[in-house]
Coordinates of C-alpha atoms in Angstrom, one line a residue:
L1137 CA 100.7 62.8 82.6
V1138 CA 102.2 62.9 79.1
I1139 CA 99.7 64.1 76.6
Y1140 CA 101.0 62.5 73.4
D1141 CA 98.5 61.5 70.6
L1142 CA 98.3 64.3 68.1
P1143 CA 97.1 63.7 64.6
G1144 CA 100.1 62.6 62.5
R1145 CA 102.2 62.3 65.6
D1146 CA 106.0 62.4 65.4
C1147 CA 106.2 63.7 61.9
A1148 CA 110.1 63.7 61.7
A1149 CA 110.5 60.1 62.9
L1150 CA 109.0 56.7 62.3
A1151 CA 109.5 54.8 65.5
S1152 CA 106.6 56.3 67.5
N1153 CA 103.9 57.0 65.0
G1154 CA 100.5 57.4 66.7
E1155 CA 97.1 56.0 66.1
L1156 CA 95.6 59.1 64.5
G1157 CA 96.0 60.2 60.9
P1158 CA 97.0 63.7 59.9
D1159 CA 93.4 64.8 59.5
D1160 CA 92.0 63.2 62.6
L1161 CA 91.7 66.4 64.7
D1162 CA 88.1 65.9 65.6
K1163 CA 88.9 62.4 66.9
Y1164 CA 91.8 63.8 68.9
K1165 CA 89.5 66.2 70.6
S1166 CA 86.5 64.0 71.2
E1167 CA 88.2 60.6 71.9
Y1168 CA 91.4 61.7 73.6
I1169 CA 91.4 65.2 75.1
D1170 CA 87.8 65.3 76.1
P1171 CA 87.9 62.0 78.1
I1172 CA 91.1 63.0 79.8
T1173 CA 89.5 66.3 80.7
S1174 CA 86.5 64.6 82.1
I1175 CA 88.5 62.3 84.2
L1176 CA 90.8 65.0 85.6
S1177 CA 87.8 67.3 86.4
D1178 CA 86.4 64.7 88.8
S1179 CA 86.0 66.2 92.2
K1180 CA 87.8 63.3 93.8
Y1181 CA 91.0 64.5 92.2
A1182 CA 90.6 68.1 93.2
G1183 CA 93.2 67.9 96.0
L1184 CA 95.8 66.4 93.6
R1185 CA 98.2 68.7 91.7
I1186 CA 98.5 67.2 88.2
A1187 CA 101.3 68.2 85.8
T1188 CA 100.8 67.5 82.1
V1189 CA 103.5 67.3 79.5
I1190 CA 101.9 68.6 76.3
E1191 CA 102.7 66.8 73.1
P1192 CA 106.5 66.1 72.9
D1193 CA 108.3 67.1 69.7
S1194 CA 105.2 68.5 68.0
L1195 CA 105.8 72.3 68.0
P1196 CA 109.6 72.0 67.6
N1197 CA 109.1 69.8 64.5
L1198 CA 107.0 72.6 63.0
V1199 CA 109.9 75.0 63.5
T1200 CA 112.8 72.9 62.2
N1201 CA 111.4 70.1 60.0
A1202 CA 108.4 71.5 58.1
G1203 CA 110.0 73.4 55.2
G1204 CA 113.0 75.3 54.0
T1205 CA 115.7 73.1 55.6
D1206 CA 117.6 69.9 54.7
T1207 CA 115.8 68.3 57.7
T1208 CA 112.4 68.8 56.2
T1209 CA 110.0 65.8 56.0
D1210 CA 106.8 65.5 54.0
A1211 CA 104.9 64.5 57.1
C1212 CA 105.9 67.7 58.9
V1213 CA 105.1 69.8 55.9
T1214 CA 101.6 68.3 56.0
M1215 CA 101.1 69.0 59.7
K1216 CA 102.3 72.6 59.3
S1217 CA 100.0 73.0 56.3
N1218 CA 96.9 71.6 57.8
G1219 CA 97.5 73.3 61.2
N1220 CA 96.4 70.3 63.2
Y1221 CA 99.5 70.2 65.5
E1222 CA 98.8 73.8 66.5
K1223 CA 95.0 73.3 66.8
G1224 CA 95.4 70.2 68.8
V1225 CA 97.8 71.8 71.2
C1226 CA 95.6 74.8 71.6
Y1227 CA 92.6 72.6 72.3
A1228 CA 94.6 70.6 74.9
L1229 CA 95.8 73.8 76.6
D1230 CA 92.3 75.3 76.7
K1231 CA 90.5 72.3 78.0
L1232 CA 93.1 71.1 80.5
G1233 CA 94.1 74.6 81.6
A1234 CA 90.5 75.2 82.7
I1235 CA 90.9 72.6 85.5
P1236 CA 92.2 74.5 88.6
N1237 CA 94.6 71.7 89.8
V1238 CA 96.1 70.9 86.3
Y1239 CA 99.4 72.5 85.3
N1240 CA 100.3 72.4 81.6
Y1241 CA 104.0 72.2 80.5
I1242 CA 104.6 72.5 76.7
D1243 CA 107.4 70.5 75.2
A1244 CA 110.3 72.7 74.1
G1245 CA 112.7 70.2 72.6
H1246 CA 116.3 70.3 73.9
H1247 CA 119.4 72.4 73.5
G1248 CA 120.8 70.2 70.8
W1249 CA 117.7 70.8 68.7
L1250 CA 116.5 74.4 69.3
G1251 CA 119.6 76.0 70.9
W1252 CA 120.7 77.9 67.8
D1253 CA 119.3 81.5 67.5
S1254 CA 117.9 80.6 64.1
N1255 CA 115.8 77.9 65.8
L1256 CA 115.1 79.4 69.2
G1257 CA 113.6 82.7 68.1
P1258 CA 111.1 81.1 65.8
S1259 CA 110.3 78.5 68.5
V1260 CA 109.4 81.2 71.0
Q1261 CA 107.2 82.8 68.4
E1262 CA 105.5 79.5 67.7
F1263 CA 105.0 78.7 71.4
Y1264 CA 103.4 82.1 72.0
K1265 CA 101.2 81.8 69.0
V1266 CA 99.8 78.5 70.1
A1267 CA 99.3 79.7 73.6
T1268 CA 97.2 82.6 72.5
T1269 CA 95.0 81.3 69.7
N1270 CA 92.0 79.0 69.2
G1271 CA 90.8 79.4 72.8
A1272 CA 94.2 79.0 74.5
N1273 CA 95.6 81.6 76.8
V1274 CA 99.0 82.1 78.4
S1275 CA 97.3 81.5 81.8
D1276 CA 96.8 77.9 80.6
V1277 CA 100.6 77.4 80.5
A1278 CA 102.4 76.7 83.8
G1279 CA 105.7 76.3 82.0
F1280 CA 107.7 74.3 79.5
I1281 CA 109.7 71.1 79.6
V1282 CA 113.0 70.4 77.9
N1283 CA 114.9 67.1 77.2
T1284 CA 111.7 65.0 77.1
A1285 CA 112.9 61.4 76.4
N1286 CA 116.3 62.7 75.5
Y1287 CA 119.8 62.4 76.8
S1288 CA 121.3 65.9 77.2
P1289 CA 122.9 66.5 80.6
I1290 CA 121.6 69.0 83.1
K1291 CA 125.0 70.7 83.1
E1292 CA 128.3 70.1 81.5
P1293 CA 130.6 70.4 84.5
N1294 CA 133.9 70.7 82.6
F1295 CA 133.3 73.7 80.3
T1296 CA 130.9 76.5 79.5
V1297 CA 129.8 77.9 76.2
T1298 CA 131.9 81.0 76.8
D1299 CA 135.2 79.1 77.1
T1300 CA 138.0 79.7 74.6
V1301 CA 141.0 77.6 73.7
N1302 CA 144.0 79.5 72.1
G1303 CA 141.7 82.4 71.5
Q1304 CA 139.1 80.4 69.7
T1305 CA 135.6 80.0 71.1
I1306 CA 134.5 76.4 71.8
R1307 CA 131.3 77.2 70.0
Q1308 CA 133.2 76.4 66.8
S1309 CA 134.0 72.9 67.9
K1310 CA 132.4 70.1 66.0
W1311 CA 130.4 69.0 69.1
V1312 CA 129.0 72.4 70.0
D1313 CA 128.6 73.4 66.3
W1314 CA 127.9 77.1 67.0
N1315 CA 125.1 76.3 69.4
Q1316 CA 124.4 79.0 72.0
Y1317 CA 124.1 76.3 74.8
V1318 CA 126.0 73.2 75.8
D1319 CA 123.5 71.7 78.4
E1320 CA 119.9 71.7 79.4
Q1321 CA 119.8 73.9 82.4
S1322 CA 121.4 76.8 80.6
Y1323 CA 119.1 76.3 77.7
A1324 CA 116.0 76.0 79.9
L1325 CA 116.7 79.2 81.8
A1326 CA 117.6 81.2 78.7
L1327 CA 114.5 80.0 77.0
R1328 CA 112.4 80.9 80.1
D1329 CA 113.7 84.5 79.9
K1330 CA 112.8 84.7 76.2
L1331 CA 109.3 83.3 76.8
V1332 CA 108.6 85.8 79.6
A1333 CA 109.8 88.6 77.4
A1334 CA 107.5 87.4 74.6
G1335 CA 104.4 87.6 76.9
F1336 CA 104.3 84.5 79.1
D1337 CA 103.7 84.8 82.8
S1338 CA 106.7 86.0 84.9
G1339 CA 106.2 82.9 87.2
L1340 CA 106.7 80.5 84.3
G1341 CA 108.5 77.3 85.4
M1342 CA 110.7 74.9 83.6
L1343 CA 111.0 71.1 83.8
I1344 CA 113.9 69.0 82.8
D1345 CA 113.6 65.2 82.0
T1346 CA 116.6 63.7 83.8
S1347 CA 115.6 60.0 83.4
R1348 CA 118.5 59.1 81.1
N1349 CA 121.0 61.9 81.1
G1350 CA 123.3 60.9 83.9
W1351 CA 126.3 59.7 81.8
G1352 CA 128.2 58.1 84.6
G1353 CA 130.3 55.0 84.6
S1354 CA 133.9 54.5 83.7
A1355 CA 133.7 56.7 80.6
R1356 CA 132.7 59.8 82.5
P1357 CA 135.4 62.5 82.3
T1358 CA 136.7 63.7 85.6
G1359 CA 137.9 67.1 84.3
P1360 CA 138.4 69.3 81.2
G1361 CA 140.0 68.0 78.0
P1362 CA 143.5 69.2 76.9
Q1363 CA 143.7 72.8 75.6
T1364 CA 145.4 71.8 72.4
S1365 CA 142.3 72.6 70.3
V1366 CA 138.7 73.4 70.8
D1367 CA 137.7 69.9 69.7
A1368 CA 140.2 68.2 72.1
Y1369 CA 139.0 70.4 74.9
V1370 CA 135.3 69.8 74.4
N1371 CA 135.5 66.1 73.5
G1372 CA 137.9 65.3 76.4
G1373 CA 135.7 67.0 78.9
R1374 CA 132.1 66.5 77.9
I1375 CA 130.1 64.0 79.9
D1376 CA 127.5 63.6 77.1
R1377 CA 129.3 60.8 75.3
R1378 CA 126.9 60.6 72.3
I1379 CA 128.4 60.7 68.8
H1380 CA 126.2 63.7 68.0
S1381 CA 123.7 65.6 70.1
G1382 CA 121.0 64.9 67.5
N1383 CA 121.1 61.2 68.3
W1384 CA 118.0 60.2 70.2
C1385 CA 117.4 56.5 70.0
N1386 CA 118.5 54.0 72.6
Q1387 CA 121.8 55.7 73.1
S1388 CA 124.8 53.6 74.0
G1389 CA 126.6 54.6 77.2
A1390 CA 123.7 56.5 78.8
G1391 CA 122.8 56.3 82.5
L1392 CA 120.0 57.2 84.8
G1393 CA 120.2 60.9 85.7
Q1394 CA 119.4 63.1 88.7
R1395 CA 116.5 61.7 90.7
P1396 CA 113.2 63.5 90.5
T1397 CA 113.6 66.7 92.6
A1398 CA 111.3 69.6 93.2
A1399 CA 112.5 73.2 92.7
P1400 CA 116.2 72.3 92.3
A1401 CA 117.1 75.8 91.0
T1402 CA 115.5 79.2 90.5
G1403 CA 113.2 79.1 87.5
I1404 CA 113.3 75.2 87.4
D1405 CA 110.1 73.7 88.8
A1406 CA 111.5 70.2 88.9
Y1407 CA 113.8 67.5 87.5
L1408 CA 111.7 64.6 86.7
W1409 CA 111.6 61.2 84.9
V1410 CA 109.2 61.6 82.0
K1411 CA 110.6 58.8 79.9
P1412 CA 110.4 55.6 81.9
P1413 CA 114.0 54.2 82.0
G1414 CA 114.1 50.8 80.2
E1415 CA 111.4 51.7 77.7
S1416 CA 112.7 51.5 74.2
D1417 CA 112.9 54.5 71.9
G1418 CA 112.4 52.3 68.8
N1419 CA 113.2 49.1 67.2
S1420 CA 116.7 48.5 65.8
A1421 CA 115.5 46.6 62.8
A1422 CA 112.2 46.3 61.0
V1423 CA 109.6 44.5 63.1
P1424 CA 106.1 43.5 61.9
N1425 CA 103.6 44.9 64.4
D1426 CA 100.0 45.8 64.8
E1427 CA 100.8 49.1 66.6
G1428 CA 101.4 51.2 63.4
K1429 CA 105.1 51.7 64.3
G1430 CA 107.6 52.0 61.6
F1431 CA 111.3 51.5 61.4
D1432 CA 113.4 54.6 61.9
R1433 CA 117.0 54.1 60.8
M1434 CA 118.2 56.3 63.7
C1435 CA 117.5 53.3 65.9
D1436 CA 119.7 51.1 63.7
P1437 CA 123.2 50.8 65.2
T1438 CA 124.7 50.4 61.7
Y1439 CA 123.1 53.6 60.3
Q1440 CA 125.5 56.3 59.3
G1441 CA 123.1 59.2 59.8
N1442 CA 121.3 62.0 58.1
A1443 CA 121.1 65.8 58.1
R1444 CA 119.4 65.8 61.6
N1445 CA 122.5 64.3 63.2
G1446 CA 125.2 65.7 61.0
N1447 CA 125.5 62.5 59.0
N1448 CA 127.0 60.7 62.0
P1449 CA 126.5 57.1 63.2
S1450 CA 123.3 56.7 65.2
G1451 CA 124.9 55.5 68.4
A1452 CA 121.9 53.3 69.1
L1453 CA 122.1 50.0 71.0
P1454 CA 121.4 46.8 69.1
D1455 CA 118.5 44.4 69.4
A1456 CA 116.0 47.0 70.6
P1457 CA 112.3 46.2 70.6
L1458 CA 109.5 48.5 69.4
S1459 CA 109.2 51.9 71.0
G1460 CA 107.5 51.7 74.4
H1461 CA 108.4 48.0 74.9
W1462 CA 110.7 46.9 77.7
F1463 CA 114.4 46.9 76.7
S1464 CA 116.2 45.0 79.4
A1465 CA 119.7 45.5 78.1
Q1466 CA 119.2 49.2 78.0
F1467 CA 117.9 49.3 81.5
Q1468 CA 120.8 47.4 82.8
E1469 CA 123.2 49.8 81.1
L1470 CA 121.2 52.8 82.5
M1471 CA 121.7 51.5 86.0
Q1472 CA 125.4 50.7 85.5
N1473 CA 126.0 54.2 84.2
A1474 CA 123.7 56.1 86.6
Y1475 CA 124.9 59.5 87.8
P1476 CA 124.6 60.1 90.7
P1477 CA 125.5 56.4 91.1
L1478 CA 122.8 54.1 92.5
S1479 CA 123.4 53.3 96.1

Protein backbone atom coordinates (compact mmCIF):
# COMPACT_ATOMS: atom_id res chain seq x y z
CA LEU A 1 0.00 0.00 0.00
CA VAL A 2 1.33 3.43 -0.91
CA ILE A 3 0.63 6.01 1.79
CA TYR A 4 0.63 9.25 -0.19
CA ASP A 5 -1.52 12.14 0.99
CA LEU A 6 0.57 14.45 3.17
CA PRO A 7 -0.49 18.06 3.66
CA GLY A 8 1.01 20.12 0.83
CA ARG A 9 2.00 16.94 -1.00
CA ASP A 10 4.69 16.98 -3.69
CA CYS A 11 6.13 20.39 -2.84
CA ALA A 12 8.77 20.38 -5.61
CA ALA A 13 6.42 19.52 -8.47
CA LEU A 14 2.99 20.44 -9.75
CA ALA A 15 1.74 17.30 -11.48
CA SER A 16 0.64 15.33 -8.41
CA ASN A 17 -0.52 17.87 -5.87
CA GLY A 18 -2.72 16.33 -3.21
CA GLU A 19 -6.08 17.16 -1.73
CA LEU A 20 -4.77 18.55 1.57
CA GLY A 21 -3.43 22.06 2.08
CA PRO A 22 -0.10 22.73 3.82
CA ASP A 23 -1.77 23.18 7.22
CA ASP A 24 -4.19 20.23 7.06
CA LEU A 25 -2.21 17.96 9.40
CA ASP A 26 -5.17 17.19 11.65
CA LYS A 27 -7.24 16.19 8.63
CA TYR A 28 -4.38 13.97 7.42
CA LYS A 29 -4.37 12.20 10.76
CA SER A 30 -8.11 11.84 11.33
CA GLU A 31 -9.39 11.38 7.77
CA TYR A 32 -6.51 9.47 6.19
CA ILE A 33 -4.13 7.66 8.53
CA ASP A 34 -6.68 6.80 11.22
CA PRO A 35 -9.15 5.13 8.81
CA ILE A 36 -6.34 3.18 7.13
CA THR A 37 -5.08 2.09 10.55
CA SER A 38 -8.56 0.98 11.54
CA ILE A 39 -8.98 -1.09 8.39
CA LEU A 40 -5.56 -2.74 8.58
CA SER A 41 -6.07 -3.53 12.28
CA ASP A 42 -9.10 -5.69 11.51
CA SER A 43 -8.52 -9.23 12.75
CA LYS A 44 -9.54 -10.66 9.37
CA TYR A 45 -6.29 -9.27 7.92
CA ALA A 46 -4.07 -10.57 10.73
CA GLY A 47 -2.68 -13.36 8.57
CA LEU A 48 -1.75 -10.99 5.74
CA ARG A 49 1.70 -9.38 5.69
CA ILE A 50 1.17 -5.79 4.53
CA ALA A 51 4.01 -3.58 3.28
CA THR A 52 3.43 0.17 3.25
CA VAL A 53 5.41 2.70 1.22
CA ILE A 54 5.47 5.84 3.33
CA GLU A 55 4.97 9.17 1.56
CA PRO A 56 7.08 9.19 -1.64
CA ASP A 57 9.33 12.22 -2.21
CA SER A 58 8.37 13.97 1.04
CA LEU A 59 11.48 13.71 3.22
CA PRO A 60 13.94 13.93 0.30
CA ASN A 61 12.25 17.19 -0.70
CA LEU A 62 12.92 18.61 2.76
CA VAL A 63 16.61 17.80 2.34
CA THR A 64 17.22 19.17 -1.16
CA ASN A 65 14.44 21.59 -2.06
CA ALA A 66 13.55 23.46 1.12
CA GLY A 67 16.18 26.18 1.30
CA GLY A 68 19.75 27.13 0.48
CA THR A 69 19.90 25.60 -3.00
CA ASP A 70 18.98 26.62 -6.53
CA THR A 71 16.37 23.84 -6.51
CA THR A 72 14.45 25.39 -3.60
CA THR A 73 10.71 25.93 -3.98
CA ASP A 74 8.49 28.13 -1.84
CA ALA A 75 6.16 25.19 -1.22
CA CYS A 76 8.98 23.04 0.18
CA VAL A 77 10.20 25.92 2.34
CA THR A 78 6.68 26.13 3.77
CA MET A 79 6.53 22.40 4.51
CA LYS A 80 9.92 22.44 6.21
CA SER A 81 8.97 25.50 8.24
CA ASN A 82 5.62 24.19 9.47
CA GLY A 83 6.99 20.69 10.08
CA ASN A 84 3.92 18.96 8.73
CA TYR A 85 5.78 16.55 6.45
CA GLU A 86 7.80 15.33 9.40
CA LYS A 87 4.85 15.26 11.80
CA GLY A 88 2.70 13.45 9.25
CA VAL A 89 5.32 10.78 8.55
CA CYS A 90 5.93 10.33 12.28
CA TYR A 91 2.22 9.83 12.84
CA ALA A 92 1.92 7.32 10.00
CA LEU A 93 4.92 5.35 11.27
CA ASP A 94 3.60 5.33 14.83
CA LYS A 95 0.04 4.27 14.02
CA LEU A 96 0.80 1.78 11.24
CA GLY A 97 3.89 0.45 12.98
CA ALA A 98 1.78 -0.61 15.96
CA ILE A 99 0.00 -3.19 13.79
CA PRO A 100 1.99 -6.45 14.06
CA ASN A 101 1.53 -7.53 10.44
CA VAL A 102 2.25 -4.11 8.85
CA TYR A 103 5.77 -3.31 7.64
CA ASN A 104 6.62 0.33 6.96
CA TYR A 105 9.13 1.30 4.25
CA ILE A 106 10.09 4.99 4.13
CA ASP A 107 10.71 6.53 0.72
CA ALA A 108 14.37 7.43 0.16
CA GLY A 109 14.37 8.99 -3.31
CA HIS A 110 16.81 7.51 -5.81
CA HIS A 111 20.52 7.63 -6.54
CA GLY A 112 20.14 10.46 -9.05
CA TRP A 113 18.58 12.60 -6.32
CA LEU A 114 20.32 11.80 -3.05
CA GLY A 115 23.45 9.98 -4.21
CA TRP A 116 25.88 12.82 -3.56
CA ASP A 117 27.49 12.90 -0.10
CA SER A 118 26.13 16.43 0.38
CA ASN A 119 22.60 15.02 0.07
CA LEU A 120 22.97 11.52 1.48
CA GLY A 121 24.38 12.48 4.88
CA PRO A 122 21.63 15.01 5.63
CA SER A 123 19.04 12.52 4.33
CA VAL A 124 20.16 9.84 6.79
CA GLN A 125 19.93 12.41 9.58
CA GLU A 126 16.44 13.43 8.46
CA PHE A 127 15.24 9.83 8.23
CA TYR A 128 16.52 9.02 11.72
CA LYS A 129 15.02 12.19 13.16
CA VAL A 130 11.59 11.38 11.79
CA ALA A 131 11.80 7.76 12.94
CA THR A 132 12.57 8.76 16.53
CA THR A 133 10.28 11.72 17.29
CA ASN A 134 6.59 12.48 17.83
CA GLY A 135 5.80 8.92 18.88
CA ALA A 136 7.68 7.11 16.11
CA ASN A 137 10.40 4.58 16.88
CA VAL A 138 12.97 2.80 14.73
CA SER A 139 11.06 -0.40 15.46
CA ASP A 140 8.23 1.08 13.37
CA VAL A 141 10.50 1.00 10.30
CA ALA A 142 10.98 -2.28 8.44
CA GLY A 143 13.10 -0.59 5.81
CA PHE A 144 13.34 1.96 3.02
CA ILE A 145 12.35 2.05 -0.63
CA VAL A 146 14.28 3.63 -3.50
CA ASN A 147 13.33 4.55 -7.06
CA THR A 148 9.61 4.92 -6.31
CA ALA A 149 7.86 5.83 -9.58
CA ASN A 150 11.28 6.52 -11.10
CA TYR A 151 13.36 5.10 -13.93
CA SER A 152 16.86 4.40 -12.58
CA PRO A 153 18.11 0.87 -13.35
CA ILE A 154 18.84 -1.72 -10.70
CA LYS A 155 22.38 -2.02 -12.03
CA GLU A 156 24.38 -0.46 -14.83
CA PRO A 157 25.98 -3.58 -16.34
CA ASN A 158 28.67 -1.91 -18.42
CA PHE A 159 30.49 0.24 -15.87
CA THR A 160 30.89 0.92 -12.16
CA VAL A 161 31.44 4.18 -10.34
CA THR A 162 35.08 3.26 -9.68
CA ASP A 163 35.97 2.91 -13.39
CA THR A 164 38.52 5.24 -14.94
CA VAL A 165 39.25 6.26 -18.52
CA ASN A 166 42.73 7.51 -19.36
CA GLY A 167 43.36 8.05 -15.67
CA GLN A 168 40.17 10.05 -15.14
CA THR A 169 37.35 8.86 -12.89
CA ILE A 170 34.02 8.42 -14.64
CA ARG A 171 32.48 10.35 -11.77
CA GLN A 172 33.51 13.51 -13.61
CA SER A 173 31.45 12.57 -16.67
CA LYS A 174 28.45 14.78 -17.36
CA TRP A 175 26.05 11.89 -16.75
CA VAL A 176 27.45 10.80 -13.37
CA ASP A 177 28.26 14.40 -12.35
CA TRP A 178 30.36 13.41 -9.30
CA ASN A 179 27.61 11.21 -7.89
CA GLN A 180 28.80 8.41 -5.60
CA TYR A 181 26.48 5.90 -7.30
CA VAL A 182 25.43 5.00 -10.84
CA ASP A 183 22.48 2.69 -10.15
CA GLU A 184 19.85 1.82 -7.57
CA GLN A 185 21.15 -1.37 -6.00
CA SER A 186 24.54 0.11 -5.13
CA TYR A 187 22.78 3.19 -3.75
CA ALA A 188 20.25 1.15 -1.76
CA LEU A 189 22.87 -1.05 -0.13
CA ALA A 190 25.17 1.84 0.73
CA LEU A 191 22.24 3.79 2.14
CA ARG A 192 21.26 0.75 4.20
CA ASP A 193 24.73 0.60 5.77
CA LYS A 194 24.59 4.29 6.65
CA LEU A 195 21.10 3.95 8.14
CA VAL A 196 22.13 1.01 10.33
CA ALA A 197 25.19 2.96 11.47
CA ALA A 198 22.89 5.87 12.36
CA GLY A 199 20.80 3.69 14.66
CA PHE A 200 18.29 1.79 12.55
CA ASP A 201 17.82 -1.95 13.11
CA SER A 202 20.52 -4.22 11.69
CA GLY A 203 17.82 -6.23 9.93
CA LEU A 204 16.71 -3.21 7.90
CA GLY A 205 15.51 -4.18 4.43
CA MET A 206 15.46 -2.25 1.18
CA LEU A 207 12.93 -2.23 -1.65
CA ILE A 208 13.52 -1.12 -5.24
CA ASP A 209 10.69 -0.07 -7.57
CA THR A 210 11.49 -1.80 -10.86
CA SER A 211 8.22 -1.10 -12.65
CA ARG A 212 9.72 1.15 -15.34
CA ASN A 213 13.51 0.80 -15.15
CA GLY A 214 14.10 -2.01 -17.64
CA TRP A 215 15.54 0.10 -20.51
CA GLY A 216 15.44 -2.71 -23.07
CA GLY A 217 14.67 -2.52 -26.75
CA SER A 218 16.96 -1.75 -29.67
CA ALA A 219 18.58 1.25 -27.95
CA ARG A 220 19.96 -0.85 -25.06
CA PRO A 221 23.78 -0.95 -25.23
CA THR A 222 25.34 -4.40 -25.37
CA GLY A 223 28.69 -3.41 -23.88
CA PRO A 224 30.86 -0.56 -22.62
CA GLY A 225 31.31 2.65 -24.56
CA PRO A 226 34.61 3.61 -26.22
CA GLN A 227 37.47 4.54 -23.90
CA THR A 228 38.19 7.78 -25.71
CA SER A 229 36.81 9.95 -22.90
CA VAL A 230 34.80 9.54 -19.71
CA ASP A 231 31.70 10.90 -21.45
CA ALA A 232 32.02 8.59 -24.44
CA TYR A 233 32.58 5.61 -22.15
CA VAL A 234 29.61 6.33 -19.90
CA ASN A 235 27.17 7.50 -22.57
CA GLY A 236 28.02 4.62 -24.86
CA GLY A 237 27.50 2.01 -22.17
CA ARG A 238 24.73 3.25 -19.91
CA ILE A 239 21.41 1.45 -20.21
CA ASP A 240 19.58 4.40 -18.62
CA ARG A 241 18.88 6.38 -21.78
CA ARG A 242 17.36 9.44 -20.17
CA ILE A 243 18.81 12.81 -21.07
CA HIS A 244 19.43 13.48 -17.36
CA SER A 245 18.91 11.35 -14.25
CA GLY A 246 16.77 14.14 -12.79
CA ASN A 247 14.12 13.60 -15.48
CA TRP A 248 11.11 11.89 -13.92
CA CYS A 249 8.01 12.46 -16.04
CA ASN A 250 6.79 9.92 -18.63
CA GLN A 251 10.28 9.18 -19.88
CA SER A 252 10.73 8.33 -23.54
CA GLY A 253 12.41 5.00 -24.20
CA ALA A 254 11.73 3.41 -20.81
CA GLY A 255 10.66 -0.20 -20.41
CA LEU A 256 9.15 -2.52 -17.86
CA GLY A 257 11.81 -3.65 -15.42
CA GLN A 258 12.60 -6.75 -13.42
CA ARG A 259 9.45 -8.59 -12.39
CA PRO A 260 8.52 -8.42 -8.70
CA THR A 261 10.91 -10.69 -6.82
CA ALA A 262 11.30 -11.44 -3.12
CA ALA A 263 14.76 -11.32 -1.52
CA PRO A 264 16.74 -10.92 -4.78
CA ALA A 265 19.96 -9.97 -2.96
CA THR A 266 21.33 -9.70 0.56
CA GLY A 267 19.87 -6.58 2.17
CA ILE A 268 17.19 -6.20 -0.52
CA ASP A 269 13.76 -7.37 0.64
CA ALA A 270 12.21 -7.18 -2.81
CA TYR A 271 12.06 -5.75 -6.28
CA LEU A 272 8.47 -4.63 -6.77
CA TRP A 273 6.23 -2.57 -9.00
CA VAL A 274 5.00 0.36 -6.92
CA LYS A 275 4.13 2.67 -9.80
CA PRO A 276 1.56 0.91 -12.00
CA PRO A 277 3.02 0.80 -15.53
CA GLY A 278 0.88 2.84 -17.89
CA GLU A 279 -0.17 5.32 -15.23
CA SER A 280 0.82 8.83 -16.30
CA ASP A 281 3.32 10.86 -14.26
CA GLY A 282 1.67 14.10 -15.31
CA ASN A 283 0.03 15.97 -18.16
CA SER A 284 2.21 17.20 -21.01
CA ALA A 285 0.15 20.39 -21.40
CA ALA A 286 -2.15 22.39 -19.17
CA VAL A 287 -5.41 20.47 -18.63
CA PRO A 288 -8.41 21.93 -16.79
CA ASN A 289 -9.39 19.43 -14.09
CA ASP A 290 -11.23 19.05 -10.81
CA GLU A 291 -8.44 17.01 -9.17
CA GLY A 292 -6.32 19.96 -8.09
CA LYS A 293 -3.47 18.91 -10.37
CA GLY A 294 -1.29 21.55 -11.94
CA PHE A 295 0.92 21.57 -15.01
CA ASP A 296 4.56 20.75 -14.38
CA ARG A 297 6.80 21.73 -17.27
CA MET A 298 8.94 18.64 -16.62
CA CYS A 299 6.08 16.75 -18.27
CA ASP A 300 6.23 18.98 -21.36
CA PRO A 301 8.37 17.40 -24.11
CA THR A 302 9.34 20.88 -25.36
CA TYR A 303 10.63 22.04 -21.96
CA GLN A 304 14.36 22.80 -21.77
CA GLY A 305 14.74 22.16 -18.06
CA ASN A 306 15.66 23.74 -14.75
CA ALA A 307 18.21 23.38 -11.97
CA ARG A 308 16.83 20.02 -10.87
CA ASN A 309 17.69 18.40 -14.21
CA GLY A 310 20.76 20.41 -15.08
CA ASN A 311 18.78 22.60 -17.48
CA ASN A 312 18.35 19.73 -19.92
CA PRO A 313 15.31 18.81 -22.03
CA SER A 314 12.64 16.96 -20.08
CA GLY A 315 12.68 13.78 -22.16
CA ALA A 316 8.93 13.42 -21.58
CA LEU A 317 6.55 11.71 -23.97
CA PRO A 318 3.95 13.91 -25.71
CA ASP A 319 0.17 13.83 -25.30
CA ALA A 320 0.20 12.60 -21.71
CA PRO A 321 -2.95 12.81 -19.55
CA LEU A 322 -3.17 13.92 -15.92
CA SER A 323 -1.06 12.05 -13.38
CA GLY A 324 -2.63 8.77 -12.39
CA HIS A 325 -4.67 8.53 -15.58
CA TRP A 326 -4.15 5.76 -18.11
CA PHE A 327 -1.50 6.59 -20.73
CA SER A 328 -1.82 3.93 -23.42
CA ALA A 329 1.08 5.12 -25.58
CA GLN A 330 3.46 4.96 -22.64
CA PHE A 331 2.27 1.49 -21.66
CA GLN A 332 2.84 0.21 -25.19
CA GLU A 333 6.37 1.60 -25.15
CA LEU A 334 7.04 0.10 -21.71
CA MET A 335 6.06 -3.32 -23.03
CA GLN A 336 8.13 -2.89 -26.19
CA ASN A 337 11.23 -1.89 -24.20
CA ALA A 338 10.78 -4.34 -21.32
CA TYR A 339 13.93 -5.87 -19.87
CA PRO A 340 13.93 -8.74 -19.29
CA PRO A 341 11.82 -8.88 -22.46
CA LEU A 342 8.22 -10.02 -22.22
CA SER A 343 7.76 -13.62 -23.29
